[in-house]
Amino acid sequence: MDGTEDMRSDLALEGYCKAQAESTVDPGILNSIFDDLPLIMVLIDEDGKIKNVNRAATVKLGKDKKDCLGLLGGEIFQCINSFSGEGCGKNIECLDCVVRNSILHTFKTGENIYKKEGELDIVTNGLPVPIHLLISTILIQGENGPNVSLVVDDISEIKRTNEIIKRKLEIEKVVSHTSSMFISSKDIDFNIDFALEKICNLCGSSRSYVFLIRDNGTQMDNTHEYCPEDVEAHKENLQDLPVDMFPWWMNKLHNGESIHIKDVSALPEEASAEKDILVMQEIRSLIVLPLQRDNELIGFIGLDNVQNTREWEEEDISILRMVSHIIGTSLERKQAENAMRESEEKLRNIVENSTNLFYSHTPEHELTYLSPQCREFLQCEPEEAMVRWNKFATDDPVNKEGFALTEKAIKTGKKQPSYQMEVAGKKGRKIWAEVNETPIVKDGKTIAIVGSLTNITSRKKVEEELEERLMFQEAVLDCIANGIVACDQEGTLTYFNRAICALHGFPIEPIPAEEWANHYSLHEPDGKTPLTLERNPLIRAWKGEDVSSQEMVIAMKGLAPHTLIATGRKLTDTKGNPLGAVVSMNDITERKQIETALQKSEQKFRTFFNNSNDPTLIYDFDGIILEVNEVACEFTGYSRDEMLSMSVMDLDSPEQAAKITDNIKHLQKGKRAIFESIALCKDGTLVPIELSNSVIEYDGKTAVLSTSRDLTERKQAEDAMINAKIAAEDANRAKSEFIANMSHELRTPLNSVIGFSDVLYTEKSGTLNETQKRYISTVLKNGKQLLILINALLDFSKVESGKMELKIEEFILARLIEEIETSIVPLSSKKDIELKFNIDIRKPIIKADRTKLKQILYNLISNAIKFTERGGFVTIESRTSEDNISFFVKDNGIGILSEDMKKLFRPFVQIDSSRTREYGGIGLSLTIVKKFVEMQGGEVWVETEVGKGSEFGFTLPNDPEIIACE
């Protein structure tokens, strides 16, 4: 009978014994249960060998039943001890075998075991693998002795599942606890240390740590570390580490990668620097994850093992990743809190130390805060200012604009523009302040207004001074002859001074750059080719180019073109930021015209110079000849090249050459000189010449233009003229002497004729009849007239011969006028001419030659009467000034033709020279007037109009003796 049968018999017997009082169990049913039970069931005899196994055992153990029979208990399960030492049950390790001990216990005590948990190390695929078992034993008494039925349930999977669940619970507990700590506790350093301890223990690592990067990513520190007591700490030695010590490591972290090293000794070559450092710290394996804030690497968190190498589980990575996220978030929060704390501290310092006044109030204008600066602004303490606030905020008329803006900010929840106001303090001192207010909005509703007052009194003063300065500068720019135009950084024309507006007719308002061309047209210097935008000086300067002396032509509608020289540059502030550009335009239209005229003039000069009939040369102030014309070469006998190597002194006689230096100095003062000289020609000939020298600009320097004229023929003519003049003067002198002698000879018998005629006429020698008396009257009258003519001839001859003398004396002018009036009235009465005397009596006594003044006035008055029609008038006036006395004789006679004016004052010349002259005289009266006036230092003139009359005037100095001496 095989084992199966024995087992059936044993089971049937046992079952029969226990159930005989009740019923009999069919052995077939028992066999079916044994084979189909999903648990491993093994029947073992007292020797510990397998007698039978069920189907589940063969399946789970991977053996056929026949291969199982006769094996020991440990052998069927492939216990690791079955393959070592003495074999199954004989090694010392077998003393702790839960399968062996359970079977022995049941055989020995008869006690069955129910679901005893145990662990057995078996060999699977050549590797030791622990399995977890639930063992039950049943003692069976059989015919052949007792057997033990071993029922084994493999709970390894359940165990592993439970371990996983347990670990997950532990992980969740650690993560939850850690998160709670970071949320509830403000001490982030303590929280990080706590988290490092938990994950170190949870993951079974030797050390956990955090490194943080600083100084713009150049340095890093080991800021936090946890390790058990038996592991050496390294935190203190890992401070101020250069980041570039770990290139491979940091590159991965910057890319967001984790670093998982299960065996440090197997690190690649590119990680040699990291490997050396890790080996030095005896680290065998590690895992590191990046710490990030706002997607920027701020450090890393890691676990390492110094005891052995290990394959880090995905759970370890997950735990580390979660803690990394928590710590990164906490560090970010800490930074934000620190930033907020620093911001609050800064804001507090700003508020408390600022010169500004800060305040806040509710939408109802109830003041909630007022900074201490109210002492400066309002000259009162904050408590008092709080009381005064409502009046200041709402009732002060000065603040109506601000109140309206505040109300708008409260209503809209939007910041309004700042405004300026004058704040009056308690003590009457007034301060200019700029007010800025910002609404605080929550849930779409304004809950408060925060504002500040900035003392801008000094700024207002500076602005006023700046405005005055700008006005002054603008006034100065408006006075500049050059046109000034400027644009802002957007290219909009913003400034034109008066000159540019007058020149181009620009409007006052700014002009956008794209509209510049609509207001004027620009051309190249030729005045025809349009100036491109790239060549526009303002656009060039606006683009940053320095513009220097760019010539262009500008034309406005209705205005003549102007030629301008433009100079400009870009405008920047002190930091180099662009402000715009400025261009200065100098109108050179007149200069261009002058240059053109000068060019034409130079061309004419050159033509004149080269084609002049007179020898012409140019030399500098040192006498060096710079240029000569062909005539000069012909005149001197030198070639042009010879003369250009000579000095002007070489062309003058020795006597004249010595005077050239003085002549040049004199020319520098007078700019022009004409004088005679003696030229020295190449053949030694001396030629008299007339030199006309002028100072000119030649080739950019001052020079002398010298034109000479041959005086040989003129000198000969002058000699002839001098001889003729001498002969004429001799003849004139002889004539004057003849006239003087003849006058004396005629006057002697004429005086006798006049004297005896007067005796006869007065009938002193007897009575005459009417006919005789009429004849004697005619003789007397003509004799006297002839005497006047002879006296005139005698006076003229004395003046001409220089024998006329002055007799200066003081006399009363009025008496002289009375004498003249007495002697002249008979002449005027005959023609019924009215005589008018307007004599200036402010200076009754004058100083002159009385006789000659009387003769002058008599001649002028008698001449006026002669040429005035019957019934006319003659006016005699005098005017006295500080320096001289003037006389005027005016008539309303026939006047003088313009062509006859040149005949006046010429001796022996009558204006009416026809044979039938209406007016008598020998033409000496006006000549004598002019001579007598000029002898006394005066001057005579005449104004006339044909048909209306003439006015003769003359002036005499108040002191003619001084004039005569001069």
CSV table of N, CA and C in Angstrom, one decimal, residues 824-886:
chain,number,residue,atom,x,y,z
A,824,ILE,N,21.0,203.2,-50.3
A,824,ILE,CA,20.4,202.3,-51.2
A,824,ILE,C,19.0,202.7,-51.5
A,825,VAL,N,18.3,203.5,-50.6
A,825,VAL,CA,16.9,203.8,-50.7
A,825,VAL,C,16.6,204.5,-52.1
A,826,PRO,N,17.5,205.4,-52.5
A,826,PRO,CA,17.2,206.1,-53.8
A,826,PRO,C,17.0,205.1,-54.9
A,827,LEU,N,17.9,204.0,-54.9
A,827,LEU,CA,17.8,203.0,-56.0
A,827,LEU,C,16.4,202.3,-55.9
A,828,SER,N,16.0,201.8,-54.7
A,828,SER,CA,14.8,201.1,-54.5
A,828,SER,C,13.6,201.9,-54.8
A,829,SER,N,13.7,203.2,-54.5
A,829,SER,CA,12.5,204.1,-54.6
A,829,SER,C,12.2,204.2,-56.1
A,830,LYS,N,13.2,204.3,-56.9
A,830,LYS,CA,13.0,204.5,-58.3
A,830,LYS,C,12.2,203.4,-58.9
A,831,LYS,N,12.3,202.1,-58.4
A,831,LYS,CA,11.5,201.0,-58.9
A,831,LYS,C,10.4,200.6,-58.0
A,832,ASP,N,10.1,201.5,-57.0
A,832,ASP,CA,9.0,201.2,-56.1
A,832,ASP,C,9.2,199.8,-55.4
A,833,ILE,N,10.4,199.5,-55.0
A,833,ILE,CA,10.8,198.2,-54.4
A,833,ILE,C,10.8,198.4,-52.8
A,834,GLU,N,10.1,197.5,-52.1
A,834,GLU,CA,10.1,197.6,-50.7
A,834,GLU,C,11.4,197.0,-50.1
A,835,LEU,N,12.0,197.7,-49.2
A,835,LEU,CA,13.2,197.1,-48.5
A,835,LEU,C,12.8,196.7,-47.1
A,836,LYS,N,13.1,195.4,-46.7
A,836,LYS,CA,12.8,194.9,-45.3
A,836,LYS,C,14.0,194.5,-44.6
A,837,PHE,N,14.2,195.1,-43.4
A,837,PHE,CA,15.4,194.8,-42.6
A,837,PHE,C,15.1,194.0,-41.4
A,838,ASN,N,15.5,192.7,-41.2
A,838,ASN,CA,15.3,191.9,-40.0
A,838,ASN,C,16.7,191.6,-39.5
A,839,ILE,N,17.2,192.5,-38.6
A,839,ILE,CA,18.5,192.4,-38.0
A,839,ILE,C,18.5,191.8,-36.6
A,840,ASP,N,19.3,190.7,-36.4
A,840,ASP,CA,19.4,190.1,-35.1
A,840,ASP,C,20.2,191.0,-34.1
A,841,ILE,N,19.5,191.6,-33.1
A,841,ILE,CA,20.1,192.6,-32.2
A,841,ILE,C,20.7,191.9,-30.9
A,842,ARG,N,20.7,190.6,-30.9
A,842,ARG,CA,21.2,189.9,-29.6
A,842,ARG,C,22.7,190.2,-29.5
A,843,LYS,N,23.4,190.5,-30.5
A,843,LYS,CA,24.8,190.9,-30.5
A,843,LYS,C,25.0,192.1,-31.3
A,844,PRO,N,24.7,193.3,-30.6
A,844,PRO,CA,24.7,194.5,-31.4
A,844,PRO,C,26.1,194.9,-32.0
A,845,ILE,N,27.1,194.6,-31.3
A,845,ILE,CA,28.5,194.9,-31.7
A,845,ILE,C,29.2,193.7,-32.3
A,846,ILE,N,29.6,193.9,-33.5
A,846,ILE,CA,30.3,192.8,-34.2
A,846,ILE,C,31.7,193.2,-34.5
A,847,LYS,N,32.5,192.2,-34.9
A,847,LYS,CA,34.0,192.4,-35.2
A,847,LYS,C,34.2,192.0,-36.7
A,848,ALA,N,34.5,192.9,-37.5
A,848,ALA,CA,34.8,192.6,-39.0
A,848,ALA,C,35.5,193.8,-39.6
A,849,ASP,N,35.7,193.7,-40.9
A,849,ASP,CA,36.2,194.8,-41.7
A,849,ASP,C,34.9,195.6,-42.1
A,850,ARG,N,34.7,196.8,-41.4
A,850,ARG,CA,33.5,197.5,-41.6
A,850,ARG,C,33.3,197.9,-43.0
A,851,THR,N,34.3,198.4,-43.7
A,851,THR,CA,34.2,198.9,-45.0
A,851,THR,C,33.8,197.8,-46.0
A,852,LYS,N,34.5,196.7,-45.9
A,852,LYS,CA,34.3,195.6,-46.8
A,852,LYS,C,32.9,195.0,-46.6
A,853,LEU,N,32.4,194.9,-45.3
A,853,LEU,CA,31.1,194.4,-45.0
A,853,LEU,C,30.0,195.3,-45.6
A,854,LYS,N,30.3,196.6,-45.5
A,854,LYS,CA,29.3,197.5,-46.1
A,854,LYS,C,29.3,197.4,-47.6
A,855,GLN,N,30.5,197.2,-48.2
A,855,GLN,CA,30.6,197.0,-49.7
A,855,GLN,C,29.9,195.7,-50.1
A,856,ILE,N,30.1,194.6,-49.3
A,856,ILE,CA,29.4,193.3,-49.6
A,856,ILE,C,27.9,193.5,-49.6
A,857,LEU,N,27.3,194.1,-48.5
A,857,LEU,CA,25.9,194.2,-48.4
A,857,LEU,C,25.4,195.1,-49.5
A,858,TYR,N,26.1,196.2,-49.7
A,858,TYR,CA,25.7,197.2,-50.8
A,858,TYR,C,25.6,196.5,-52.1
A,859,ASN,N,26.6,195.7,-52.5
A,859,ASN,CA,26.7,195.0,-53.8
A,859,ASN,C,25.5,194.0,-53.9
A,860,LEU,N,25.2,193.2,-52.8
A,860,LEU,CA,24.2,192.2,-52.9
A,860,LEU,C,22.8,192.9,-52.9
A,861,ILE,N,22.6,194.0,-52.2
A,861,ILE,CA,21.3,194.7,-52.2
A,861,ILE,C,21.0,195.4,-53.5
A,862,SER,N,22.1,196.1,-54.0
A,862,SER,CA,21.9,196.7,-55.3
A,862,SER,C,21.7,195.7,-56.4
A,863,ASN,N,22.4,194.6,-56.3
A,863,ASN,CA,22.2,193.6,-57.3
A,863,ASN,C,20.8,193.0,-57.3
A,864,ALA,N,20.2,192.8,-56.0
A,864,ALA,CA,18.9,192.3,-55.9
A,864,ALA,C,17.9,193.3,-56.5
A,865,ILE,N,18.1,194.6,-56.2
A,865,ILE,CA,17.2,195.6,-56.7
A,865,ILE,C,17.2,195.6,-58.2
A,866,LYS,N,18.4,195.5,-58.8
A,866,LYS,CA,18.6,195.5,-60.2
A,866,LYS,C,17.8,194.4,-60.9
A,867,PHE,N,17.7,193.2,-60.3
A,867,PHE,CA,17.1,192.1,-61.0
A,867,PHE,C,15.7,191.8,-60.4
A,868,THR,N,15.1,192.8,-59.7
A,868,THR,CA,13.7,192.7,-59.2
A,868,THR,C,12.8,193.6,-60.0
A,869,GLU,N,11.6,193.1,-60.4
A,869,GLU,CA,10.7,193.9,-61.1
A,869,GLU,C,10.1,195.0,-60.2
A,870,ARG,N,9.6,196.0,-60.8
A,870,ARG,CA,9.0,197.2,-60.1
A,870,ARG,C,7.8,196.6,-59.2
A,871,GLY,N,7.8,197.2,-58.0
A,871,GLY,CA,6.8,196.8,-57.0
A,871,GLY,C,7.2,195.6,-56.2
A,872,GLY,N,8.4,195.1,-56.4
A,872,GLY,CA,8.8,193.9,-55.7
A,872,GLY,C,9.3,194.2,-54.3
A,873,PHE,N,10.1,193.2,-53.7
A,873,PHE,CA,10.6,193.5,-52.4
A,873,PHE,C,12.0,192.9,-52.3
A,874,VAL,N,12.8,193.4,-51.4
A,874,VAL,CA,14.1,192.8,-51.0
A,874,VAL,C,14.2,192.8,-49.5
A,875,THR,N,14.6,191.6,-49.0
A,875,THR,CA,14.6,191.4,-47.5
A,875,THR,C,16.1,191.2,-47.2
A,876,ILE,N,16.5,192.0,-46.1
A,876,ILE,CA,17.9,191.8,-45.6
A,876,ILE,C,17.8,191.3,-44.1
A,877,GLU,N,18.4,190.1,-43.8
A,877,GLU,CA,18.3,189.5,-42.5
A,877,GLU,C,19.7,189.2,-42.0
A,878,SER,N,19.8,189.1,-40.7
A,878,SER,CA,21.1,188.7,-40.0
A,878,SER,C,20.7,187.7,-38.9
A,879,ARG,N,21.6,186.7,-38.7
A,879,ARG,CA,21.4,185.8,-37.6
A,879,ARG,C,22.7,185.6,-36.9
A,880,THR,N,22.7,185.6,-35.6
A,880,THR,CA,23.9,185.5,-34.8
A,880,THR,C,24.0,184.1,-34.1
A,881,SER,N,25.1,183.4,-34.2
A,881,SER,CA,25.3,182.2,-33.4
A,881,SER,C,26.6,182.4,-32.6
A,882,GLU,N,26.9,181.3,-31.9
A,882,GLU,CA,28.1,181.4,-31.0
A,882,GLU,C,29.4,181.6,-31.8
A,883,ASP,N,29.4,181.0,-33.0
A,883,ASP,CA,30.7,181.0,-33.7
A,883,ASP,C,30.7,182.0,-34.9
A,884,ASN,N,29.6,182.4,-35.4
A,884,ASN,CA,29.6,183.3,-36.6
A,884,ASN,C,28.3,184.1,-36.7
A,885,ILE,N,28.3,185.0,-37.7
A,885,ILE,CA,27.1,185.8,-38.0
A,885,ILE,C,26.8,185.6,-39.5
A,886,SER,N,25.5,185.4,-39.8
A,886,SER,CA,25.1,185.1,-41.1
A,886,SER,C,24.2,186.3,-41.6
